[in-house]
Amino acid sequence: MNVLFPALRDGSPAPALRFGDRALSHRQLAAVAGPLADRIGERSRAGGATRIAIWATPTLETAVGVVAALLAGVAAVPVNPKIGERELAHIVADSTPSLVLAEPGADLPGPLAALPRLDVEIADVAEDAVPAPLPPEPSDETPALIVYTSGTTGPPKGVVLPRRAVAHTLDALEDAWQWTADDVLVHALPLFHVHGLILGVLGPLRRGGSVHHLGRFSTAAVARELSADGTMLFGVPTMYHRLALDAGQDPVLAKALGRARLLVSGSAALPLTDHARLTAATGRRVIERYGMTETLMNTSVRTDGPDATGTVGVPLPGVYVRLVDDAGGAIEASDGETVGEIQVRGPNLFSEYLNRPDATDAAFDGGWFRTGDMAVRDAAGNYRIVGRKATDLIKSGGYKIGAGEIENALLAHPGVAEAAVTGAPDEDLGERIVAWVVTESGPDSGPPPTAEELADHVARQLAPHKRPRTVHFVAALPRNDMGKVLKRELHA
């Protein structure tokens, strides 16, 4: 049986959580979360339920609530505080939580307000407080969290993540990133997704280290924390884009980023232009990794490996990754050109989609999980994601074209601030390439590029058949909470 948080059970006095000016050591966290875990366990046993909802604001209360649920062996269902009414109603009806955890005074919307409520109250705890014994460690297959997918192809599905998957992913990242108890992680990610919650909060707690959550992202806050004791930064591409722009003009920010031991970007591909800007300003390279809600982390660029900018690196220890063609056959080529769908197997995988045995069965090819992500593999074993099979793989004129490389080419044009690429039906080509562009608008940006200029730019950078046939100029790209472009909304 795997002890999920050894430092918590050992009563370590080392710092664990910090949100703004509020902080808890591992010992203090045990003293606060332990009694809450007992109350959760009592309430759950009385009602015969095994799941609780957590109103996942970016606060210390959310982190304590999740830890308490894990100690109690009750699956936590983190809920986005900005969630819409329809989606919230579906999640509550589907997961049937027995109660909801929230910070005191939080105003909960209808479906959650109707549940029994338990406030996460964090009283002052002395540094030398001796925590009461924590509940027995649950089994490795006990559900730890149920995280709902974005629901782009129907109602969101509840992904059941066992403790086994959480522990394996965090230990694999310890190896790939040389992650230790001495590391101080800085981030401002939301706490209802894998990236911000499992990697960004549970990761430091499993290592016995600490996390400084910024509450709200700003480049000034990042500079402040990394200039102090921060050693690692987690972010998404929209955050790193702002850091890349500001670091070129702000020597304090550039120095702070340069002294960080590890800069990690995830949840979407980081454009090559931002990689280049950050390296030029700070001397540091940004590490990218690849994962999904259903698989947690699959691959990563290693800190002790060669530069692999533009890729998501190699499979993590214990994780098996393969590419398959349209017929389901394994692709052996490692030429950096042959595109296939990524399939994954290993102890990092989820248990099931809650209440959806049909969807669970359909998601697997034997023991391999079908990710729906398309990639190529190079001679060093690094994977480069070319996009989602449903939205980013364009079949045009007999070619399979990944949207990502065209987006990178567009972003290399000085007049382009943001870009997204999709496919649209075409009688002659099967699909034609469509670009959606936000142009630079600063005082030094010059006249905006024309559609023909951008199409020619891509053709020169890549190949004529990758030229966008249609270019739409838009004020902004629709994005979700993690910064991913919502491509279906572009066409809508």
Short mmCIF file of C-alpha atoms in Angstrom, two decimals, residues 148-381:
data_model
loop_
_atom_site.label_atom_id
_atom_site.label_comp_id
_atom_site.label_asym_id
_atom_site.label_seq_id
_atom_site.Cartn_x
_atom_site.Cartn_y
_atom_site.Cartn_z
CA TYR A 148 -14.66 15.89 -15.50
CA THR A 149 -13.55 16.27 -19.11
CA SER A 150 -14.36 19.40 -21.09
CA GLY A 151 -17.29 17.75 -22.85
CA THR A 152 -16.49 18.88 -26.41
CA THR A 153 -18.27 15.86 -27.91
CA GLY A 154 -21.18 15.57 -25.46
CA PRO A 155 -21.81 15.90 -21.72
CA PRO A 156 -18.59 15.90 -19.64
CA LYS A 157 -17.42 12.46 -18.56
CA GLY A 158 -16.20 11.80 -15.03
CA VAL A 159 -12.66 10.39 -15.18
CA VAL A 160 -12.06 8.18 -12.13
CA LEU A 161 -8.40 8.52 -11.08
CA PRO A 162 -7.18 5.96 -8.53
CA ARG A 163 -4.48 6.71 -5.97
CA ARG A 164 -2.22 4.35 -7.92
CA ALA A 165 -2.29 6.64 -10.99
CA VAL A 166 -1.62 9.78 -8.94
CA ALA A 167 1.33 8.24 -7.10
CA HIS A 168 2.85 6.76 -10.26
CA THR A 169 2.68 10.00 -12.25
CA LEU A 170 4.20 12.09 -9.47
CA ASP A 171 7.01 9.57 -8.93
CA ALA A 172 7.72 9.37 -12.66
CA LEU A 173 8.03 13.17 -12.76
CA GLU A 174 10.37 13.02 -9.77
CA ASP A 175 12.67 10.96 -11.97
CA ALA A 176 12.29 13.00 -15.17
CA TRP A 177 12.55 16.41 -13.49
CA GLN A 178 14.92 15.54 -10.60
CA TRP A 179 12.14 16.84 -8.32
CA THR A 180 13.12 16.88 -4.62
CA ALA A 181 11.90 18.06 -1.23
CA ASP A 182 14.10 21.14 -1.62
CA ASP A 183 12.06 22.43 -4.56
CA VAL A 184 9.60 25.29 -4.18
CA LEU A 185 7.00 25.26 -6.93
CA VAL A 186 5.43 28.52 -8.10
CA HIS A 187 2.23 28.63 -10.15
CA ALA A 188 -1.16 30.28 -10.62
CA LEU A 189 -3.03 27.41 -12.26
CA PRO A 190 -6.67 26.61 -11.46
CA LEU A 191 -7.25 23.84 -8.94
CA PHE A 192 -9.96 21.89 -10.76
CA HIS A 193 -7.67 20.37 -13.42
CA VAL A 194 -4.88 17.80 -13.40
CA HIS A 195 -2.18 20.40 -14.09
CA GLY A 196 -2.85 22.78 -11.22
CA LEU A 197 -4.20 20.34 -8.63
CA ILE A 198 -2.47 16.98 -9.06
CA LEU A 199 0.86 18.18 -10.44
CA GLY A 200 0.80 21.63 -8.85
CA VAL A 201 -0.41 20.84 -5.31
CA LEU A 202 -0.24 17.09 -4.72
CA GLY A 203 3.15 16.89 -6.46
CA PRO A 204 4.99 19.12 -3.97
CA LEU A 205 3.19 17.44 -1.05
CA ARG A 206 4.26 13.96 -2.22
CA ARG A 207 7.85 15.11 -2.58
CA GLY A 208 7.85 16.75 0.86
CA GLY A 209 8.48 20.13 -0.74
CA SER A 210 6.26 23.18 -1.04
CA VAL A 211 4.07 25.16 -3.41
CA HIS A 212 3.52 28.91 -3.57
CA HIS A 213 0.22 29.54 -5.34
CA LEU A 214 -0.08 33.05 -6.72
CA GLY A 215 -3.87 33.15 -6.68
CA ARG A 216 -3.89 35.18 -9.90
CA PHE A 217 -1.20 35.07 -12.58
CA SER A 218 0.96 38.11 -13.22
CA THR A 219 4.51 38.41 -14.50
CA ALA A 220 5.35 40.61 -11.51
CA ALA A 221 4.21 37.90 -9.07
CA VAL A 222 6.26 35.28 -10.92
CA ALA A 223 9.33 37.53 -10.78
CA ARG A 224 8.82 38.13 -7.05
CA GLU A 225 8.51 34.45 -6.13
CA LEU A 226 11.32 33.18 -8.36
CA SER A 227 13.58 35.98 -7.09
CA ALA A 228 12.94 34.72 -3.56
CA ASP A 229 12.97 30.96 -2.94
CA GLY A 230 11.01 29.59 -5.92
CA THR A 231 12.87 26.92 -7.89
CA MET A 232 10.20 25.64 -10.31
CA LEU A 233 7.46 27.31 -12.37
CA PHE A 234 4.42 25.59 -13.89
CA GLY A 235 2.37 27.41 -16.51
CA VAL A 236 0.35 27.16 -19.70
CA PRO A 237 1.32 28.70 -23.06
CA THR A 238 -0.76 31.85 -22.58
CA MET A 239 1.22 32.55 -19.39
CA TYR A 240 4.57 31.81 -20.99
CA HIS A 241 3.65 34.04 -23.94
CA ARG A 242 3.25 36.99 -21.56
CA LEU A 243 6.45 36.03 -19.75
CA ALA A 244 8.31 35.82 -23.06
CA LEU A 245 7.15 39.28 -24.14
CA ASP A 246 7.86 40.93 -20.77
CA ALA A 247 11.19 39.16 -20.11
CA GLY A 248 12.69 40.79 -23.20
CA GLN A 249 12.07 44.22 -21.69
CA ASP A 250 12.24 43.54 -17.94
CA PRO A 251 15.69 42.50 -16.68
CA VAL A 252 14.32 41.69 -13.21
CA LEU A 253 11.85 39.17 -14.67
CA ALA A 254 14.48 37.77 -17.03
CA LYS A 255 16.91 37.25 -14.15
CA ALA A 256 14.23 35.61 -11.99
CA LEU A 257 13.27 33.17 -14.74
CA GLY A 258 16.93 32.49 -15.42
CA ARG A 259 17.61 31.43 -11.84
CA ALA A 260 14.72 28.94 -11.76
CA ARG A 261 15.81 25.32 -11.81
CA LEU A 262 12.88 24.22 -13.95
CA LEU A 263 10.32 25.94 -16.18
CA VAL A 264 7.48 23.63 -17.27
CA SER A 265 4.76 24.36 -19.80
CA GLY A 266 1.79 22.09 -20.38
CA SER A 267 -1.90 21.68 -21.30
CA ALA A 268 -1.20 22.85 -24.88
CA ALA A 269 1.80 23.23 -27.17
CA LEU A 270 4.11 26.18 -26.48
CA PRO A 271 4.80 28.00 -29.78
CA LEU A 272 8.39 27.88 -30.97
CA THR A 273 8.48 31.68 -31.09
CA ASP A 274 7.92 31.83 -27.33
CA HIS A 275 10.53 29.11 -26.72
CA ALA A 276 13.03 31.24 -28.63
CA ARG A 277 12.10 34.50 -26.88
CA LEU A 278 12.38 32.96 -23.42
CA THR A 279 15.70 31.29 -24.10
CA ALA A 280 17.12 34.49 -25.56
CA ALA A 281 16.00 36.59 -22.59
CA THR A 282 16.75 34.15 -19.75
CA GLY A 283 19.22 31.54 -20.97
CA ARG A 284 16.78 28.85 -19.81
CA ARG A 285 14.84 26.34 -21.90
CA VAL A 286 11.24 25.52 -21.13
CA ILE A 287 10.38 21.85 -20.57
CA GLU A 288 7.20 20.48 -22.16
CA ARG A 289 5.35 17.36 -21.10
CA TYR A 290 2.29 15.51 -22.38
CA GLY A 291 -0.66 14.14 -20.49
CA MET A 292 -4.43 13.90 -20.37
CA THR A 293 -7.06 13.73 -17.68
CA GLU A 294 -7.46 9.99 -18.39
CA THR A 295 -3.75 9.18 -18.40
CA LEU A 296 -2.17 11.84 -16.19
CA MET A 297 1.40 12.24 -17.48
CA ASN A 298 2.74 10.14 -20.37
CA THR A 299 5.91 11.80 -21.64
CA SER A 300 8.25 14.64 -20.80
CA VAL A 301 11.45 16.27 -21.90
CA ARG A 302 13.95 15.23 -19.23
CA THR A 303 15.98 17.77 -17.30
CA ASP A 304 19.02 15.50 -17.56
CA GLY A 305 18.53 14.82 -21.27
CA PRO A 306 19.47 16.62 -24.48
CA ASP A 307 17.56 19.63 -25.75
CA ALA A 308 14.27 18.54 -27.30
CA THR A 309 12.54 21.89 -27.81
CA GLY A 310 9.33 21.57 -29.81
CA THR A 311 8.65 18.05 -28.54
CA VAL A 312 6.97 16.59 -25.45
CA GLY A 313 9.94 14.33 -24.85
CA VAL A 314 10.16 10.61 -24.19
CA PRO A 315 7.87 8.21 -22.29
CA LEU A 316 8.04 8.52 -18.51
CA PRO A 317 9.30 5.54 -16.48
CA GLY A 318 6.74 2.75 -16.43
CA VAL A 319 4.62 4.29 -19.21
CA TYR A 320 4.35 2.61 -22.60
CA VAL A 321 3.58 4.75 -25.64
CA ARG A 322 3.03 3.73 -29.27
CA LEU A 323 1.82 5.26 -32.52
CA VAL A 324 -0.79 3.48 -34.63
CA ASP A 325 -2.02 4.06 -38.18
CA ASP A 326 -5.61 4.39 -39.38
CA ALA A 327 -5.98 0.59 -39.43
CA GLY A 328 -4.74 0.27 -35.83
CA GLY A 329 -1.35 -1.15 -36.78
CA ALA A 330 1.72 -0.10 -34.79
CA ILE A 331 3.99 2.41 -36.54
CA GLU A 332 7.65 1.50 -36.14
CA ALA A 333 9.08 4.51 -37.99
CA SER A 334 10.99 7.09 -35.94
CA ASP A 335 11.59 9.50 -38.80
CA GLY A 336 9.91 12.60 -37.38
CA GLU A 337 7.47 12.58 -40.29
CA THR A 338 5.12 9.57 -40.05
CA VAL A 339 1.94 10.65 -38.26
CA GLY A 340 0.02 8.24 -36.03
CA GLU A 341 -2.38 8.28 -33.11
CA ILE A 342 -0.81 8.05 -29.67
CA GLN A 343 -1.90 5.07 -27.56
CA VAL A 344 -0.79 4.60 -23.95
CA ARG A 345 -0.76 1.90 -21.31
CA GLY A 346 0.66 1.80 -17.80
CA PRO A 347 -0.16 2.38 -14.12
CA ASN A 348 -0.83 6.06 -14.84
CA LEU A 349 -4.19 5.30 -16.47
CA PHE A 350 -7.62 6.05 -15.06
CA SER A 351 -9.94 3.29 -13.82
CA GLU A 352 -13.09 4.14 -15.76
CA TYR A 353 -15.48 6.80 -16.91
CA LEU A 354 -17.99 7.12 -14.08
CA ASN A 355 -21.33 5.48 -15.00
CA ARG A 356 -20.13 5.02 -18.61
CA PRO A 357 -18.95 1.43 -19.20
CA ASP A 358 -19.67 1.88 -22.92
CA ALA A 359 -17.37 4.90 -23.16
CA THR A 360 -14.72 3.14 -21.08
CA ASP A 361 -14.71 0.11 -23.39
CA ALA A 362 -14.62 2.29 -26.51
CA ALA A 363 -11.62 4.22 -25.19
CA PHE A 364 -9.35 1.16 -25.21
CA ASP A 365 -7.69 -0.90 -27.94
CA GLY A 366 -6.91 -4.02 -25.95
CA GLY A 367 -4.95 -2.65 -22.99
CA TRP A 368 -4.00 0.53 -24.87
CA PHE A 369 -5.85 3.80 -24.26
CA ARG A 370 -6.75 5.67 -27.45
CA THR A 371 -5.73 9.27 -26.76
CA GLY A 372 -7.08 10.82 -29.96
CA ASP A 373 -3.84 12.83 -30.18
CA MET A 374 -1.71 12.61 -33.32
CA ALA A 375 2.07 12.74 -33.21
CA VAL A 376 5.35 11.88 -34.88
CA ARG A 377 8.39 10.28 -33.22
CA ASP A 378 12.00 11.22 -33.95
CA ALA A 379 15.14 9.09 -33.93
CA ALA A 380 15.84 9.97 -30.27
CA GLY A 381 12.40 8.70 -29.23
#
